[in-house]
Amino acid sequence: MIWLLACVGGTPDDSQSNVQLQDSASLPSLERPDAELAWAATDAEQAVQGILNQGFPSPWVGMDLYFYALGQGDASCPGMAAQIAPHNLQGCQADTGWYYSGMSRFGGEMRPWDQDTTLILETEQAFGDFSFRDPTGQSFECGGHQETGVVLGEAKVPLAFVGEHKGSYLWQGHEGVYRENVSGQLQVQVDGSGSERRIQLSGALEYLAQSMHSTLSLSEACGWAPESGTLQLREPSGAWLTWTPQECTGCGPLLDEQEQDLGQVCLDLGPVAASFQKQLDQLP
């Protein structure tokens, strides 16, 4: 921001030189015209359900894709099993026809779980800023990281799974949701036992061209309907709509930015839970 100061002629004792200066701390106010919403409640329900039915981004799937892509190279390119060798930063082509460039790293650690120091959290993280390309020209692009972790109890029994997607991730060869860019920062926690298993989704994400922000906690006891939280949706006009489902129903009002009720929306979040079935199956 550039402030323009006008110089006023005259001497300090010139009675005509008293000038009222505008308060420089005040900023001009800008009014943004309200955009007309493109969605009614039924439109939002159909659009979002259509996306959810295709699955949900999973950091565990993202990690698998990373290792799949690296496994298509050879000993010289990318040069390492878990990451691109540093000397291939500028790019290299493997005998298989795959191309690798950029920086990628893989690491892991074990530490006490913050919520209970008697338990161990074992994590893995694949991160970097890289571009892979298969022989047909399909791209694998990443700027960020996928992190996964498992909380281990006695005898290394899994008691919870945690994951995070952060940044931007795309594998055009994927048959699922990663075929288009997935971006944002979303944390996932899968825990519980028996029929009390739950999935907590916290953060912002855009996938299949739909932006959303979640604080939802999905419960198996509710048939994978939310037991608490909200889901904010960005609709085509750019406005944010807020869906607050009633406990264990999967249905609730959709409000606009002025908190006007647009009507009831009912969503089946079963496909979201199915995206974490592998983790759910490992819980006691």
Coordinates of C-alpha atoms in Angstrom, one line a residue:
M1 CA 0.0 0.0 0.0
I2 CA 1.4 3.4 -0.9
W3 CA 0.4 6.5 1.1
L4 CA 0.6 9.9 -0.8
L5 CA 1.5 12.9 1.4
A6 CA 0.8 16.4 0.1
C7 CA 3.3 19.2 1.0
V8 CA 1.8 22.5 2.1
G9 CA 3.7 25.7 1.6
G10 CA 4.2 28.4 4.3
T11 CA 6.0 28.8 7.6
P12 CA 5.2 27.2 10.9
D13 CA 3.8 30.5 12.3
D14 CA 1.6 31.2 9.2
S15 CA -1.9 31.2 10.5
Q16 CA -3.2 30.0 7.2
S17 CA -1.0 26.8 7.3
N18 CA -3.2 24.9 9.8
V19 CA -4.1 21.8 7.8
Q20 CA -6.3 18.9 9.1
L21 CA -4.5 15.8 8.1
Q22 CA -6.6 12.7 7.4
D23 CA -6.1 9.9 9.9
S24 CA -3.6 7.6 8.3
A25 CA -4.7 4.7 10.4
S26 CA -8.1 4.5 8.7
L27 CA -8.4 2.4 5.6
P28 CA -10.9 2.9 2.8
S29 CA -13.9 0.7 3.2
L30 CA -14.8 -1.5 0.2
E31 CA -18.2 -2.9 -0.3
R32 CA -18.4 -6.2 -2.1
P33 CA -21.7 -6.6 -3.9
D34 CA -23.6 -9.7 -2.8
A35 CA -23.3 -12.4 -5.5
E36 CA -26.5 -14.2 -6.3
L37 CA -26.3 -17.8 -5.1
A38 CA -26.1 -20.4 -7.9
W39 CA -27.3 -23.2 -5.6
A40 CA -30.5 -23.9 -3.8
A41 CA -30.4 -26.6 -1.1
T42 CA -31.4 -29.3 -3.6
D43 CA -28.6 -28.3 -6.0
A44 CA -26.0 -28.4 -3.2
E45 CA -27.2 -31.8 -2.1
Q46 CA -27.0 -33.3 -5.6
A47 CA -23.6 -31.7 -6.4
V48 CA -21.9 -32.7 -3.2
Q49 CA -23.4 -36.2 -3.0
G50 CA -22.2 -36.8 -6.5
I51 CA -18.7 -35.9 -5.5
L52 CA -18.8 -37.9 -2.2
N53 CA -20.0 -41.0 -4.1
Q54 CA -16.7 -41.0 -6.0
G55 CA -14.8 -41.4 -2.7
F56 CA -12.7 -39.2 -0.5
P57 CA -8.9 -38.3 -0.5
S58 CA -7.0 -40.6 1.9
P59 CA -3.4 -39.9 3.0
W60 CA -2.8 -43.6 3.0
V61 CA -3.8 -43.9 -0.6
G62 CA -1.6 -40.9 -1.4
M63 CA 1.3 -42.6 0.2
D64 CA 0.6 -45.8 -1.8
L65 CA 0.6 -43.7 -5.0
Y66 CA 3.9 -42.2 -4.1
F67 CA 5.6 -45.5 -3.7
Y68 CA 3.9 -46.9 -6.8
A69 CA 5.3 -44.1 -8.9
L70 CA 8.8 -44.4 -7.5
G71 CA 8.7 -48.2 -8.1
Q72 CA 8.3 -47.6 -11.9
G73 CA 11.8 -46.3 -12.2
D74 CA 15.2 -48.0 -12.0
A75 CA 18.4 -48.0 -9.9
S76 CA 19.7 -44.9 -11.7
C77 CA 16.5 -42.9 -12.0
P78 CA 15.0 -42.0 -9.6
G79 CA 18.0 -43.7 -8.0
M80 CA 16.5 -44.5 -4.6
A81 CA 13.6 -46.6 -3.5
A82 CA 11.9 -44.1 -1.2
Q83 CA 12.8 -40.8 -2.8
I84 CA 14.5 -39.1 -5.8
A85 CA 18.2 -39.2 -5.5
P86 CA 19.6 -35.6 -4.9
H87 CA 21.7 -35.7 -8.1
N88 CA 18.5 -36.2 -10.1
L89 CA 16.9 -32.9 -8.9
Q90 CA 17.0 -31.5 -12.4
G91 CA 15.3 -34.5 -13.9
C92 CA 16.1 -37.9 -15.3
Q93 CA 14.4 -40.6 -17.4
A94 CA 14.4 -44.2 -16.4
D95 CA 14.8 -47.1 -18.8
T96 CA 11.1 -47.8 -18.2
G97 CA 10.1 -44.5 -19.8
W98 CA 9.2 -42.8 -16.5
Y99 CA 10.5 -39.3 -15.9
Y100 CA 11.4 -37.9 -12.5
S101 CA 12.3 -34.4 -11.4
G102 CA 12.3 -32.2 -8.3
M103 CA 12.8 -33.0 -4.7
S104 CA 11.1 -35.8 -2.8
R105 CA 11.8 -37.1 0.7
F106 CA 10.5 -39.9 2.9
G107 CA 10.9 -40.3 6.6
G108 CA 9.4 -41.8 9.7
E109 CA 9.6 -41.6 13.5
M110 CA 8.2 -43.2 16.6
R111 CA 7.2 -41.0 19.6
P112 CA 4.8 -41.0 22.6
W113 CA 1.3 -40.1 21.5
D114 CA 0.5 -36.7 22.9
Q115 CA -3.0 -37.8 24.1
D116 CA -1.6 -40.7 26.1
T117 CA 2.1 -41.0 26.7
T118 CA 1.8 -44.7 27.4
L119 CA 1.0 -45.3 23.7
I120 CA 3.4 -45.0 20.8
L121 CA 2.7 -43.0 17.6
E122 CA 4.5 -44.4 14.6
T123 CA 4.5 -42.0 11.6
E124 CA 5.6 -41.9 8.0
Q125 CA 5.8 -38.9 5.7
A126 CA 6.4 -38.4 2.0
F127 CA 6.9 -34.8 1.0
G128 CA 8.5 -32.6 -1.6
D129 CA 8.0 -30.5 -4.7
F130 CA 8.3 -32.9 -7.6
S131 CA 6.9 -33.9 -11.0
F132 CA 6.8 -37.4 -12.3
R133 CA 5.5 -38.5 -15.7
D134 CA 4.7 -41.9 -17.0
P135 CA 5.5 -43.1 -20.6
T136 CA 2.0 -42.0 -21.8
G137 CA 2.5 -38.5 -20.6
Q138 CA 0.3 -38.6 -17.5
S139 CA 1.6 -36.5 -14.7
F140 CA 2.1 -37.1 -11.0
E141 CA 2.5 -33.7 -9.3
C142 CA 3.1 -32.9 -5.7
G143 CA 3.8 -29.7 -3.7
G144 CA 3.4 -30.7 0.0
H145 CA 3.1 -33.9 1.9
Q146 CA 1.1 -36.9 2.8
E147 CA 1.6 -38.1 6.4
T148 CA 0.2 -41.3 8.0
G149 CA 0.5 -42.7 11.5
V150 CA -0.7 -45.5 13.7
V151 CA -1.2 -45.4 17.5
L152 CA 0.1 -48.6 19.0
G153 CA -0.9 -50.1 22.3
E154 CA 0.4 -53.2 24.1
A155 CA 1.7 -55.9 21.8
K156 CA 1.6 -53.3 19.1
V157 CA -2.2 -53.5 18.7
P158 CA -3.4 -50.5 16.5
L159 CA -5.7 -48.3 18.6
A160 CA -6.0 -45.3 16.2
F161 CA -4.8 -44.1 12.8
V162 CA -4.0 -40.5 12.0
G163 CA -3.2 -38.9 8.7
E164 CA -2.7 -35.5 7.1
H165 CA -2.9 -34.2 3.6
K166 CA -1.1 -30.9 3.1
G167 CA -0.5 -29.0 -0.1
S168 CA -1.3 -30.1 -3.6
Y169 CA -1.4 -33.7 -5.0
L170 CA -2.3 -35.0 -8.4
W171 CA -1.9 -38.4 -10.2
Q172 CA -3.6 -38.3 -13.6
G173 CA -3.4 -42.0 -13.9
H174 CA -5.5 -42.6 -10.7
E175 CA -8.9 -44.2 -11.1
G176 CA -10.1 -42.4 -8.0
V177 CA -10.3 -38.8 -6.7
Y178 CA -6.5 -38.1 -7.2
R179 CA -7.0 -38.0 -11.0
E180 CA -7.8 -34.3 -10.4
N181 CA -5.8 -32.0 -8.2
V182 CA -6.4 -32.4 -4.4
S183 CA -5.3 -29.4 -2.4
G184 CA -5.6 -28.0 1.1
Q185 CA -4.8 -29.2 4.6
L186 CA -7.0 -31.9 6.1
Q187 CA -6.3 -34.0 9.2
V188 CA -8.0 -37.4 9.7
Q189 CA -8.3 -39.5 12.8
V190 CA -9.8 -43.0 12.7
D191 CA -10.3 -44.6 16.1
G192 CA -12.7 -46.5 18.4
S193 CA -13.5 -50.2 18.6
G194 CA -16.4 -52.5 17.8
S195 CA -19.4 -50.6 16.7
E196 CA -18.0 -47.4 18.3
R197 CA -15.5 -46.7 15.6
R198 CA -15.4 -43.1 14.3
I199 CA -13.7 -40.9 11.7
Q200 CA -12.9 -37.3 12.4
L201 CA -12.2 -34.9 9.5
S202 CA -10.7 -31.5 10.4
G203 CA -9.6 -28.8 7.9
A204 CA -10.0 -27.5 4.4
L205 CA -9.8 -29.4 1.2
E206 CA -10.6 -29.1 -2.5
Y207 CA -11.1 -32.1 -4.6
L208 CA -13.0 -32.8 -7.8
A209 CA -13.2 -29.0 -8.1
Q210 CA -15.3 -28.7 -4.8
S211 CA -14.0 -26.7 -1.9
M212 CA -15.1 -27.6 1.6
H213 CA -14.1 -27.2 5.2
S214 CA -15.0 -29.9 7.7
T215 CA -15.2 -30.3 11.5
L216 CA -17.3 -33.5 11.1
S217 CA -17.1 -36.5 13.3
L218 CA -18.6 -39.6 11.6
S219 CA -19.8 -42.4 13.8
E220 CA -20.3 -46.1 12.8
A221 CA -23.0 -46.3 15.5
C222 CA -24.9 -43.7 13.5
G223 CA -24.4 -45.6 10.2
W224 CA -21.5 -43.3 9.4
A225 CA -23.8 -40.2 9.7
P226 CA -22.2 -37.3 11.5
E227 CA -22.5 -37.3 15.3
S228 CA -21.2 -33.7 15.5
G229 CA -19.6 -30.9 13.5
T230 CA -20.3 -28.9 10.3
L231 CA -19.4 -29.0 6.6
Q232 CA -18.9 -25.7 4.8
L233 CA -19.2 -25.8 1.0
R234 CA -18.1 -23.2 -1.5
E235 CA -20.8 -22.9 -4.2
P236 CA -20.2 -21.7 -7.8
S237 CA -20.8 -18.0 -7.0
G238 CA -17.9 -18.1 -4.5
A239 CA -20.1 -17.9 -1.4
W240 CA -19.7 -20.3 1.5
L241 CA -22.6 -22.3 2.7
T242 CA -22.7 -24.1 6.0
W243 CA -24.4 -27.5 6.6
T244 CA -25.0 -28.5 10.2
P245 CA -26.4 -32.0 10.3
Q246 CA -28.5 -33.1 13.3
E247 CA -26.9 -35.8 15.4
C248 CA -26.9 -39.2 13.7
T249 CA -29.3 -38.2 10.9
G250 CA -27.2 -37.0 8.0
C251 CA -29.7 -34.3 7.5
G252 CA -29.7 -30.6 8.5
P253 CA -30.2 -27.0 7.4
L254 CA -28.0 -25.3 4.9
L255 CA -27.3 -21.7 5.7
D256 CA -25.8 -18.9 3.6
E257 CA -23.3 -16.4 4.8
Q258 CA -26.1 -14.3 6.3
E259 CA -27.3 -17.4 8.1
Q260 CA -30.4 -17.5 6.1
D261 CA -31.9 -21.0 5.9
L262 CA -31.8 -22.3 2.3
G263 CA -33.5 -25.6 3.2
Q264 CA -32.7 -29.1 4.4
V265 CA -29.8 -31.1 2.9
C266 CA -29.3 -34.8 3.5
L267 CA -26.0 -36.4 2.6
D268 CA -24.9 -40.1 2.7
L269 CA -21.3 -40.1 4.1
G270 CA -20.9 -43.8 3.8
P271 CA -18.5 -43.4 0.8
V272 CA -16.3 -41.2 2.9
A273 CA -16.1 -44.0 5.5
A274 CA -15.4 -46.5 2.8
S275 CA -12.3 -44.6 1.8
F276 CA -10.8 -45.5 5.2
Q277 CA -12.0 -49.1 5.4
K278 CA -8.5 -50.5 5.5
Q279 CA -7.7 -48.5 8.6
L280 CA -11.1 -49.3 10.2
D281 CA -10.6 -53.0 9.7
Q282 CA -7.4 -53.0 11.7
L283 CA -9.0 -51.5 14.8
P284 CA -9.9 -54.0 17.6

